[in-house]
PDB file of C-alpha atoms and ligand atoms in Angstrom:
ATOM      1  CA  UNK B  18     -30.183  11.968  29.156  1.00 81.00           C
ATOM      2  CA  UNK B  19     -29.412  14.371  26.219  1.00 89.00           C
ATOM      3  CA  UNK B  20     -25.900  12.920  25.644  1.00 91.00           C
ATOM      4  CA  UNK B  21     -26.799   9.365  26.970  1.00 91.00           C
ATOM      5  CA  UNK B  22     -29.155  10.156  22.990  1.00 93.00           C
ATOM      6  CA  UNK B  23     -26.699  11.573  21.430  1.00 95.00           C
ATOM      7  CA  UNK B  24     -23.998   8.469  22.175  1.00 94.00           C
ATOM      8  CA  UNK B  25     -26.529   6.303  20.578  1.00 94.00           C
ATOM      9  CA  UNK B  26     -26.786   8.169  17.445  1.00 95.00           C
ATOM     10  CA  UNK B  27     -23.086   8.836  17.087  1.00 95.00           C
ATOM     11  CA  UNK B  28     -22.965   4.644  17.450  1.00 94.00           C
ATOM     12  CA  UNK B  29     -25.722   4.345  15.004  1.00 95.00           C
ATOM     13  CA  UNK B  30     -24.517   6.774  12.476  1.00 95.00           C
ATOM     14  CA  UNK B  31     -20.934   5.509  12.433  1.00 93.00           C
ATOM     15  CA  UNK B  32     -22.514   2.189  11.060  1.00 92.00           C
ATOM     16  CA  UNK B  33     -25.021   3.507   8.593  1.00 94.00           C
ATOM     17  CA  UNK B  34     -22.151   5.873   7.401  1.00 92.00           C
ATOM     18  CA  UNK B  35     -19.834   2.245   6.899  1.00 89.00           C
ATOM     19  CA  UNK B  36     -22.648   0.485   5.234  1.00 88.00           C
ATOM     20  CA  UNK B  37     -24.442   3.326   3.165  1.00 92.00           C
ATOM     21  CA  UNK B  38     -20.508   5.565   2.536  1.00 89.00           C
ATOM     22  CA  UNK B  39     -20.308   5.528  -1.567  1.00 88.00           C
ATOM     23  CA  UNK B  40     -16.048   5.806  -0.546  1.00 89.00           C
ATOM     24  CA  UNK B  41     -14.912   2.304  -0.704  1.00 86.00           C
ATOM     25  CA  UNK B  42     -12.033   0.514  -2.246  1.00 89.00           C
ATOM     26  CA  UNK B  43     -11.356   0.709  -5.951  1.00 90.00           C
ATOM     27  CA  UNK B  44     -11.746  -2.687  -7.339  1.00 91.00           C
ATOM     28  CA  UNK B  45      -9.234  -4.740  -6.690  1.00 93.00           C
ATOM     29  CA  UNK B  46      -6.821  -5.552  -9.456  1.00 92.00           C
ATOM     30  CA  UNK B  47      -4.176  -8.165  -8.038  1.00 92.00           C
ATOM     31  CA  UNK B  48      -3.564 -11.342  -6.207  1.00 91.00           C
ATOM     32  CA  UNK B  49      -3.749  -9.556  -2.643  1.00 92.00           C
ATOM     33  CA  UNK B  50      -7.352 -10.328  -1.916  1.00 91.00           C
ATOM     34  CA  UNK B  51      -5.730 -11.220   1.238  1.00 91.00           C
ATOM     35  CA  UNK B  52      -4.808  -7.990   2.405  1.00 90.00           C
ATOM     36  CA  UNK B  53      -8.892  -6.195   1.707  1.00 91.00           C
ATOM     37  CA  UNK B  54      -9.693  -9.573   3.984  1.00 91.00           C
ATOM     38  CA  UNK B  55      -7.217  -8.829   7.072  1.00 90.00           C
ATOM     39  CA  UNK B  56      -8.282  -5.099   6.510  1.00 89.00           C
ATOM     40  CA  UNK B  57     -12.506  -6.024   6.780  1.00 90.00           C
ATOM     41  CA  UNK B  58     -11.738  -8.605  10.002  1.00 89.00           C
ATOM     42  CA  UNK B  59     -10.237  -5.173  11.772  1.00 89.00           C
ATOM     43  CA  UNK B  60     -13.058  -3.689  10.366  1.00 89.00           C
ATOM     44  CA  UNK B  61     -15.793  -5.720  12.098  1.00 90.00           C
ATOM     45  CA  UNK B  62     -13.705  -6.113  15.058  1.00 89.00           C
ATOM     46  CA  UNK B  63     -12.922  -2.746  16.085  1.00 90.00           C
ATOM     47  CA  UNK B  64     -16.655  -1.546  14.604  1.00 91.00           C
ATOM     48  CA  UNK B  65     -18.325  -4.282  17.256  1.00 92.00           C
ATOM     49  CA  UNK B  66     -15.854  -2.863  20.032  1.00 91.00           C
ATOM     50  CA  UNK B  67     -16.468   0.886  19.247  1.00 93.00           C
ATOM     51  CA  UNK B  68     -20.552   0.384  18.854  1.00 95.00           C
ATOM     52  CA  UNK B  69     -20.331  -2.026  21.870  1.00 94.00           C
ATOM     53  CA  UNK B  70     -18.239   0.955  24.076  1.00 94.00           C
ATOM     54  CA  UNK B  71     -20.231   3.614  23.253  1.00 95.00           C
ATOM     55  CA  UNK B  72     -23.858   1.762  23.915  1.00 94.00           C
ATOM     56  CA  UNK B  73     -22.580   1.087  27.475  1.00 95.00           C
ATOM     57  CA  UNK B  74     -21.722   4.546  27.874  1.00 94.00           C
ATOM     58  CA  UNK B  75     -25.104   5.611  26.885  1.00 93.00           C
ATOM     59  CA  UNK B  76     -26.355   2.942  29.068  1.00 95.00           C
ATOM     60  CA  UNK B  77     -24.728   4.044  32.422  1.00 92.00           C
ATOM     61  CA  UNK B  78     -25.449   7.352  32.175  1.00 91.00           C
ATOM     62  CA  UNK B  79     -29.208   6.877  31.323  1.00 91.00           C
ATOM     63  CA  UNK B  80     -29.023   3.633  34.624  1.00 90.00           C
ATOM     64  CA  UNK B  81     -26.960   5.792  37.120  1.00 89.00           C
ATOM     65  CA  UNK B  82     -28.219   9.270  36.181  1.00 88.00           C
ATOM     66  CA  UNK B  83     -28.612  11.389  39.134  1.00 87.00           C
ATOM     67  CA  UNK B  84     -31.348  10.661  41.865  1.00 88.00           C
ATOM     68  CA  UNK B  85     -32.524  12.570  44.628  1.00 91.00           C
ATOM     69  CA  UNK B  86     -30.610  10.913  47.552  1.00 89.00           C
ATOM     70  CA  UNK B  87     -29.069   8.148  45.281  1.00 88.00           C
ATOM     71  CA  UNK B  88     -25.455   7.275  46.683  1.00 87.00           C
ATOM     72  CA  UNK B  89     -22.647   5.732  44.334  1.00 85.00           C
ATOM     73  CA  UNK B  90     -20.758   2.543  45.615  1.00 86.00           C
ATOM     74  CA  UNK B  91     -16.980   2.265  45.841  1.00 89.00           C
ATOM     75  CA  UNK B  92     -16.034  -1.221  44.145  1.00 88.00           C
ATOM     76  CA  UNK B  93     -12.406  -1.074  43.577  1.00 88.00           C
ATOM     77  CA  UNK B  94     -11.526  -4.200  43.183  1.00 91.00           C
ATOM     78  CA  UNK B  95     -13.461  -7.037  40.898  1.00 92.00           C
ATOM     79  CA  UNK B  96     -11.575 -10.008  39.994  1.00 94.00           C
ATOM     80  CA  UNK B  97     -13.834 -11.831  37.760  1.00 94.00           C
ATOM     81  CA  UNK B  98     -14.834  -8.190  35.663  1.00 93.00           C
ATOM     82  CA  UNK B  99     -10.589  -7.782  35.392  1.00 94.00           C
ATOM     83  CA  UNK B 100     -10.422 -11.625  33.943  1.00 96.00           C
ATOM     84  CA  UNK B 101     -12.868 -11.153  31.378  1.00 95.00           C
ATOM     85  CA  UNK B 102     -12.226  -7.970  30.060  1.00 93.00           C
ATOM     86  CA  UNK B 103      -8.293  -8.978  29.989  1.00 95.00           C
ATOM     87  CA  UNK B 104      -9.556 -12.524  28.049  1.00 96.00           C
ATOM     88  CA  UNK B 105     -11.749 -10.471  25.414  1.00 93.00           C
ATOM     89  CA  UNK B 106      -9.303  -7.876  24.906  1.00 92.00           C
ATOM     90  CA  UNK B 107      -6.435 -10.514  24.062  1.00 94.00           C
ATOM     91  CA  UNK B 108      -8.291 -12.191  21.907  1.00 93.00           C
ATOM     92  CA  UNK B 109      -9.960  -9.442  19.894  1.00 89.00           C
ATOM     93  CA  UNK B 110      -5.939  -7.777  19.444  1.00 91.00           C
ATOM     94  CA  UNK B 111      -4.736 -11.433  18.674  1.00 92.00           C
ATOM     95  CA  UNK B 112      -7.619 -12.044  16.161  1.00 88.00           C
ATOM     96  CA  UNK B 113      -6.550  -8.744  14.216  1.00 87.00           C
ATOM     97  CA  UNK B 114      -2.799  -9.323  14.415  1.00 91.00           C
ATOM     98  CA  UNK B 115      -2.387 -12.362  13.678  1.00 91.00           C
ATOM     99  CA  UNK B 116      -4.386 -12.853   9.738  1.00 89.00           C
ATOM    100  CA  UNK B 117      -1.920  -9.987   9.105  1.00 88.00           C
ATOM    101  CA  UNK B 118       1.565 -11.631   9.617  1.00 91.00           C
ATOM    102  CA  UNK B 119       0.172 -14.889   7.276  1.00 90.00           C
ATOM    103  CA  UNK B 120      -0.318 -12.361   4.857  1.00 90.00           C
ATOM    104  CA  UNK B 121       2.993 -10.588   5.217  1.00 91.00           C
ATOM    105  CA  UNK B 122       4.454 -13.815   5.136  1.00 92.00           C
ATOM    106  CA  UNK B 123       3.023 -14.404   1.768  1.00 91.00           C
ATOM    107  CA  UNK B 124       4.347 -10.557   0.806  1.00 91.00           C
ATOM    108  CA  UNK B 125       7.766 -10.923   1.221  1.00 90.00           C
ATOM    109  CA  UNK B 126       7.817 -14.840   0.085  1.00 92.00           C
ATOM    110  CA  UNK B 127       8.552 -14.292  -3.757  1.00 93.00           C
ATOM    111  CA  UNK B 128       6.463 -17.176  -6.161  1.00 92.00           C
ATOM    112  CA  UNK B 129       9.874 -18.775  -8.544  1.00 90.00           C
ATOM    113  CA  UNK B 130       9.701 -17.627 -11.797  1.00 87.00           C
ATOM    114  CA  UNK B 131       8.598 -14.041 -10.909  1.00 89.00           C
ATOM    115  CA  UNK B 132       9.626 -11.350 -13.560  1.00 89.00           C
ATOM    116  CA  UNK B 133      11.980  -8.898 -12.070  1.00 90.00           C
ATOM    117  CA  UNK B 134      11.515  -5.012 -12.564  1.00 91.00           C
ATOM    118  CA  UNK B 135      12.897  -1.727 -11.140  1.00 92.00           C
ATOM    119  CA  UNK B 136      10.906   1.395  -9.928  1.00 93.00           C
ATOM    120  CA  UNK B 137      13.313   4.215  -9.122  1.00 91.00           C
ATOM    121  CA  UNK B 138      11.786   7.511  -6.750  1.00 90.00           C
ATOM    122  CA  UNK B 139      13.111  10.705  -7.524  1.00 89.00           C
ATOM    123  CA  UNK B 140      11.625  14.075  -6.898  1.00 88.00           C
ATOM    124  CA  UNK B 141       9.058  13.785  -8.682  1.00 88.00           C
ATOM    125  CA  UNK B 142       8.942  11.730 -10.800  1.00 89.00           C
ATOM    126  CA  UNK B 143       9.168   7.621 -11.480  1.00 91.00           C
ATOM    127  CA  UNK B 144      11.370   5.729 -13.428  1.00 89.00           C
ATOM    128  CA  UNK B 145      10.867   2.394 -14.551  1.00 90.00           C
ATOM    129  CA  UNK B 146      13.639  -0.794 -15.601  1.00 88.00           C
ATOM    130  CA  UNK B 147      13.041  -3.938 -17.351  1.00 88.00           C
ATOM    131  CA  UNK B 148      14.958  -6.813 -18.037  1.00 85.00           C
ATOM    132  CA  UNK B 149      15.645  -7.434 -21.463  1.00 76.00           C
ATOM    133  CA  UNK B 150      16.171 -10.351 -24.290  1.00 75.00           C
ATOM    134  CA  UNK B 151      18.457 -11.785 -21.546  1.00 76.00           C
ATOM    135  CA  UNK B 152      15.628 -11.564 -18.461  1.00 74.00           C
ATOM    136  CA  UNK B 153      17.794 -10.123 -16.101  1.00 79.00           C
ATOM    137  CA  UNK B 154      18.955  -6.392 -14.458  1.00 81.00           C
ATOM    138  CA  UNK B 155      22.276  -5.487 -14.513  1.00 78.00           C
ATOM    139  CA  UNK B 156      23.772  -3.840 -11.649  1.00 81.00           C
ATOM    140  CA  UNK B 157      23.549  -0.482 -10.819  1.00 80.00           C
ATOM    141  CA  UNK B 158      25.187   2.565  -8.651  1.00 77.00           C
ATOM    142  CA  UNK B 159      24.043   5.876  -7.550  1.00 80.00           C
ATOM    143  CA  UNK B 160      27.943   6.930  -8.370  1.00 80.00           C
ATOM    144  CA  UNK B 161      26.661   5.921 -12.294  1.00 79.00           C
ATOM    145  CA  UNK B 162      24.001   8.484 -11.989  1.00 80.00           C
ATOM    146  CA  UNK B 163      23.923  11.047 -14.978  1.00 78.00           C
ATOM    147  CA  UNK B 164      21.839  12.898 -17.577  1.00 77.00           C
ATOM    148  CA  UNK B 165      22.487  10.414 -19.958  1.00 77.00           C
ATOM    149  CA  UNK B 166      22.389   7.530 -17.477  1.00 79.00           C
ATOM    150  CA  UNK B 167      19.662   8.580 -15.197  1.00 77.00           C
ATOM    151  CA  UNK B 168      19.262   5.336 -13.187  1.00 77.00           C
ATOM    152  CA  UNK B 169      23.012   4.901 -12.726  1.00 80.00           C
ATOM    153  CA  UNK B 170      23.378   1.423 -14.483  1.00 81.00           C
ATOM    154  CA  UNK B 171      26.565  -0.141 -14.577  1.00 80.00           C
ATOM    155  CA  UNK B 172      28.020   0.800 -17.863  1.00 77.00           C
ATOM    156  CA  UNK B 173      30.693  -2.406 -17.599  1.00 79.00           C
ATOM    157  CA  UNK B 174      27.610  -5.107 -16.273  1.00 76.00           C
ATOM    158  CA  UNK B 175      26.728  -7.148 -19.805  1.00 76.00           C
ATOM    159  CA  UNK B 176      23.743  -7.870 -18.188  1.00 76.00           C
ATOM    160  CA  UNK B 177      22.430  -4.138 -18.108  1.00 74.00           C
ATOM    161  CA  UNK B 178      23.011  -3.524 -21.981  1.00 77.00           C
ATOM    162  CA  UNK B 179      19.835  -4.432 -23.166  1.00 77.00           C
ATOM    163  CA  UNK B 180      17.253  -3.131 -20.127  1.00 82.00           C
ATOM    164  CA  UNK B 181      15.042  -1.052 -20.626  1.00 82.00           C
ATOM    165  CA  UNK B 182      14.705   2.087 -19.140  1.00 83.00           C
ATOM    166  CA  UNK B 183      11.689   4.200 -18.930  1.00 82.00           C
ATOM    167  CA  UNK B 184      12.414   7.700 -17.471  1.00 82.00           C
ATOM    168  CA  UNK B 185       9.109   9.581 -16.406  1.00 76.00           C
ATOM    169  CA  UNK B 186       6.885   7.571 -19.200  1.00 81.00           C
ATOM    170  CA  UNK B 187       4.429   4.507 -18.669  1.00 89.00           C
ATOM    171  CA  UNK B 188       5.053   0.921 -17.298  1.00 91.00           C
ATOM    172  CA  UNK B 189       3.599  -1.839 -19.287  1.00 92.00           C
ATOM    173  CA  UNK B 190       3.288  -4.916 -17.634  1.00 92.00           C
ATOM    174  CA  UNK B 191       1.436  -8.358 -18.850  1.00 92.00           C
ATOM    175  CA  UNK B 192      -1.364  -9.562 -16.652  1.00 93.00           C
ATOM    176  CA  UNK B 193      -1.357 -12.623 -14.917  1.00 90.00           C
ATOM    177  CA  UNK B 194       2.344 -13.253 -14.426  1.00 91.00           C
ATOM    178  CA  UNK B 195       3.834 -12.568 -11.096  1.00 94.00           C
ATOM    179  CA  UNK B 196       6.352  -9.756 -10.713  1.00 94.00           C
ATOM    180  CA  UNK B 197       8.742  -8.830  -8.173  1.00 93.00           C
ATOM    181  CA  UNK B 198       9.382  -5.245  -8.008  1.00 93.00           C
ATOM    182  CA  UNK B 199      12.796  -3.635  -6.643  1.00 92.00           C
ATOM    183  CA  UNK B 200      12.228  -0.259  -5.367  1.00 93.00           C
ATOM    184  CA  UNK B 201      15.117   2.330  -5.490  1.00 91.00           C
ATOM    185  CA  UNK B 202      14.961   6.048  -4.414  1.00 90.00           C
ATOM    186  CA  UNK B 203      17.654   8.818  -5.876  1.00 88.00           C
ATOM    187  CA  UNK B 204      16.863  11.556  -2.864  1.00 89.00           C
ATOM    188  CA  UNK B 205      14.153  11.182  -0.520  1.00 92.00           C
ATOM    189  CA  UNK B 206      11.864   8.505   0.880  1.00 93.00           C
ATOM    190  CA  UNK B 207       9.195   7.836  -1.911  1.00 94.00           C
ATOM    191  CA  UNK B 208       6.546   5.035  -1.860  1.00 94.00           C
ATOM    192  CA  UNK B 209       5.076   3.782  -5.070  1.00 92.00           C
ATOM    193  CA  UNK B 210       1.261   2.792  -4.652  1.00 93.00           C
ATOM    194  CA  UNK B 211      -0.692   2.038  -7.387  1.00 93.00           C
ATOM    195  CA  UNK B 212      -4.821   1.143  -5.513  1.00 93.00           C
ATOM    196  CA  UNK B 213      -5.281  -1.409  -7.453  1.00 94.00           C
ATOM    197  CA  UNK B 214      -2.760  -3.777  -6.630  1.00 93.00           C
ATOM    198  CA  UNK B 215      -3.767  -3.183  -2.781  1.00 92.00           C
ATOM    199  CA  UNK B 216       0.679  -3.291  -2.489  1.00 89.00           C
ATOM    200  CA  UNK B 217       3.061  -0.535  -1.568  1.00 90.00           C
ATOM    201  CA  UNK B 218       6.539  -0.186  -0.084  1.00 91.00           C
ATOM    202  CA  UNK B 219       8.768   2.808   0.820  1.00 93.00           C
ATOM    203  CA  UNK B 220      11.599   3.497  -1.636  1.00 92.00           C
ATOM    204  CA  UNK B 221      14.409   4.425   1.033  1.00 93.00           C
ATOM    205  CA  UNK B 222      17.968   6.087  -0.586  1.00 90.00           C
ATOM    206  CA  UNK B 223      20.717   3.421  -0.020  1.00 87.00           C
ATOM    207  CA  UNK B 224      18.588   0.482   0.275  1.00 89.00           C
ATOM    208  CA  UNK B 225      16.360  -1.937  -1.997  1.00 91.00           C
ATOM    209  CA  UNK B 226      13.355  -2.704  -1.208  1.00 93.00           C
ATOM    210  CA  UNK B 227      10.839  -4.980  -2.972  1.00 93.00           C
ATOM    211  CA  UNK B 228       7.249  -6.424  -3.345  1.00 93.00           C
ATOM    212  CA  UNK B 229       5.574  -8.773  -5.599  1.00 94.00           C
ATOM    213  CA  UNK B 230       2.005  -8.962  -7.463  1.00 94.00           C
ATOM    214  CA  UNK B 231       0.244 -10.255  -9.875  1.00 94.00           C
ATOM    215  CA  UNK B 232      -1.981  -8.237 -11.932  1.00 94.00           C
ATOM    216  CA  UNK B 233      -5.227  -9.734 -12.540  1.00 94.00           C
ATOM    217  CA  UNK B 234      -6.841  -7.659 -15.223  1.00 93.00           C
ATOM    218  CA  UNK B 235      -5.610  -5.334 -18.033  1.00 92.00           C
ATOM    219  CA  UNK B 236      -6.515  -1.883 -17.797  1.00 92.00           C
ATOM    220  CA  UNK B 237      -4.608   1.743 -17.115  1.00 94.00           C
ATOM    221  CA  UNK B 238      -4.198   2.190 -13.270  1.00 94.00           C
ATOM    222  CA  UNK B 239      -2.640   5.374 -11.310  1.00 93.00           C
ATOM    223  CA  UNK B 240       0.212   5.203  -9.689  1.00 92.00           C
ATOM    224  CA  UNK B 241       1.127   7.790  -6.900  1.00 93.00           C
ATOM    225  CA  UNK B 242       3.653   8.000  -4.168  1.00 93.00           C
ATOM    226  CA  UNK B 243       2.308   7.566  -0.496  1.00 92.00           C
ATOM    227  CA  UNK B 244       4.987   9.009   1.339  1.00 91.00           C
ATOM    228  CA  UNK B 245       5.259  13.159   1.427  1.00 92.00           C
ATOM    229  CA  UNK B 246       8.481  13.415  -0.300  1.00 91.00           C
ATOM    230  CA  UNK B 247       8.364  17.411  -0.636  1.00 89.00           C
ATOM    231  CA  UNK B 248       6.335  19.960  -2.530  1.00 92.00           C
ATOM    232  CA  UNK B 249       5.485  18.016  -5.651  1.00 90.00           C
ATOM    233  CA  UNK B 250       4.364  15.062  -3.708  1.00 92.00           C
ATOM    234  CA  UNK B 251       1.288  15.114  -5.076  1.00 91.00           C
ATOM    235  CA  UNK B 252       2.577  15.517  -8.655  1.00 90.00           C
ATOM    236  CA  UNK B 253       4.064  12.593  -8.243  1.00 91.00           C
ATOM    237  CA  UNK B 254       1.531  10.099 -10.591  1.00 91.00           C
ATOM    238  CA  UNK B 255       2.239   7.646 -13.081  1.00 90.00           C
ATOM    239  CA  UNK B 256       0.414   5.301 -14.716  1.00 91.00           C
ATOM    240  CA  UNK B 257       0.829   1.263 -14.842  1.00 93.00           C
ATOM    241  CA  UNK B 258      -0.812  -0.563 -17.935  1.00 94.00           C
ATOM    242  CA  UNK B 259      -1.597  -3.732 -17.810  1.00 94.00           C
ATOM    243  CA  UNK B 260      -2.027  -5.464 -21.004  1.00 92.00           C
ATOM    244  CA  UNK B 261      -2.177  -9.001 -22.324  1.00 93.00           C
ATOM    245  CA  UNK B 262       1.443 -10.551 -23.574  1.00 89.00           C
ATOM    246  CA  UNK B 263       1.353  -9.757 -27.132  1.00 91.00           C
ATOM    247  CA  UNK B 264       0.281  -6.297 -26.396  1.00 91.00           C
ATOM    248  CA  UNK B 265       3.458  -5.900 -23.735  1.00 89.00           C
ATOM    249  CA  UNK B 266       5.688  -7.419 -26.073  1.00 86.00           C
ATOM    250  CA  UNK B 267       5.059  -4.600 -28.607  1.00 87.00           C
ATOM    251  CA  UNK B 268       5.742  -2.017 -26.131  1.00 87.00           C
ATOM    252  CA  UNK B 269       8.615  -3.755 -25.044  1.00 84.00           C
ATOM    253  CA  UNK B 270       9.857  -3.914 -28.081  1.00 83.00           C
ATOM    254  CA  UNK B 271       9.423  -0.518 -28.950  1.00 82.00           C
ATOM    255  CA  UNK B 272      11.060   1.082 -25.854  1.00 79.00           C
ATOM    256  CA  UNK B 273      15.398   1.669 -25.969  1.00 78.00           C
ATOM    257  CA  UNK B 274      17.487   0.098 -24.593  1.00 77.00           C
ATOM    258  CA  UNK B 275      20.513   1.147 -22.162  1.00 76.00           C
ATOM    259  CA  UNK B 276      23.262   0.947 -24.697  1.00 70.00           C
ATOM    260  CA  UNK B 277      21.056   2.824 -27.356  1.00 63.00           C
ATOM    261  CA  UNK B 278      20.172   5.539 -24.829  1.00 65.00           C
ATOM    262  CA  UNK B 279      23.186   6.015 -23.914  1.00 62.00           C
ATOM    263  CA  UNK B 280      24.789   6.530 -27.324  1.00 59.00           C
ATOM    264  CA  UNK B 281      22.383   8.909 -27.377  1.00 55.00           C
ATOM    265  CA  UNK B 282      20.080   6.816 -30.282  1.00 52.00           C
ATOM    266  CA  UNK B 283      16.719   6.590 -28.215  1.00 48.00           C
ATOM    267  CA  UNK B 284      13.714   8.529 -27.986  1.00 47.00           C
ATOM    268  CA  UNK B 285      15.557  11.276 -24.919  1.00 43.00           C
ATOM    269  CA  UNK B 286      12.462  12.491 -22.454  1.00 45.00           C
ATOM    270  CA  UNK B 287      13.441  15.860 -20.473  1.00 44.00           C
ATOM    271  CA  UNK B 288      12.523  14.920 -16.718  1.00 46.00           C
ATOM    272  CA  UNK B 289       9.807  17.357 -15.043  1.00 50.00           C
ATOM    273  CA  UNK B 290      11.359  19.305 -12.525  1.00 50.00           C
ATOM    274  CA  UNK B 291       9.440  21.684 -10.257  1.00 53.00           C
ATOM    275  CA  UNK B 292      10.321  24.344  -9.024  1.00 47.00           C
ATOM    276  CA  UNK B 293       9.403  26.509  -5.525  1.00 47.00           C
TER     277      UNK B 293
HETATM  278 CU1  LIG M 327       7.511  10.741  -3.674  1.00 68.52          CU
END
């Protein structure tokens, strides 16, 4: 009787906690309202599963408690039960599946005319590319990597003269235009994750990896990595700005470029190492 209680309150307390929790989301600062929706239909439908489970629990055991001379019945078999319990389950596991492969659909499909950047892991810190006058990224090569050329660009690749790169600083980025973002890792598995945008992707050494967003309001947002990457994991932060055009022009214009950092003409920023 005591527990058949104490089910009930864990049930009822699990669902205050939901509703009346001040932890929630941080607003939302992208296109990926999507992704909070597929996230609240799992919600609801494991939350009406788990309150539904545990009230039946606390139901049989208050129903079939024990009884002088009361004598339990041996049903092994029930066809119709089996049917409906395989029908609901299906259908509950389809229902949360299935809103999320629409949405990854949408993730990996690219909108044309999406601005291109690089994000480069390293431990710990992150490292930032951006086209320049030309739009595009030149090519690049872990071989290339250096103190003077920490994101190994391609020193030959026209294309790569004028990016920008921005070792351990801020990113800019202009709000409301879609941008792809290639993800590159120097060591270890990273994961760049910045709330806000709701989008994240491992940074895996030897491979790129991308996602796109589009950042719906201007403001200063954290980034940090969500993947332990070793001990300064969690000193692993940067911060994204989003700002309107004119204001990321400025910046833009301000930061070096790859052939001026490399003749040693730019602003040079000593990378934080840690040590043990
Ligand atoms: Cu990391």
């Amino acid at each position: 009787m005591a527990i058949a209680l104490i089910l009930v309150l864990i049930a009822v307390g699990s669902v205050l906690f939901h509703v009346l929790s001040p932890w929630w989301w941080t607003p939302i600062a992208s296109n990926w309202g999507y992704i909070d929706n597929t996230i609240i239909i799992t919600f609801w439908i494991t939350g009406v599963v788990f309150v539904a489970v545990v009230l039946f629990m606390a139901y049989c055991l208050f129903r079939f408690r024990h009884q002088e001379g009361r004598r339990a019945a041996y049903e092994p078999e029930n066809k119709r039960l089996e049917w409906w319990l395989t029908i609901i389950t299906g259908v509950g596991v389809a229902a949360m599946l299935a809103p999320g492969l629409f949405v990854w659909k949408q993730f990996v499909t690219v909108p044309e005319g999406a601005s291109v950047i690089e994000i480069v892991g390293q431990q710990w810190q992150w490292s930032y590319r951006l086209p320049g006058k030309d739009g595009r990224l030149g090519t690049s090569d872990i071989r290339n990597v250096s103190s003077d050329n920490p994101l190994g660009l391609n020193p030959s690749d026209p294309h790569g003269q004028d990016d920008v790169v921005v070792e351990g600083g801020e990113l800019h980025l202009p709000v409301g235009k879609p941008v792809k973002v290639l993800l590159r890792s120097l060591d270890v598995v990273h994961d760049f994750y910045v709330p806000e945008f709701r989008a994240k992707m491992d940074m895996v050494p030897g491979a790129v990896t991308y996602f796109w967003f589009t950042p719906t309001r201007t403001g200063t947002f954290e980034a940090l990595c969500a993947e332990l990457c070793g001990v300064g994991h969690p000193q692993m932060r940067g911060s994204v700005v989003v700002e309107n055009e004119s204001d990321y022009q400025a910046w833009l214009e301000q930061q070096p470029t790859f052939v001026r950092s490399s003749a040693g003409l730019g602003p040079k920023v000593e990378s934080p190492r840690l040590t043990d």
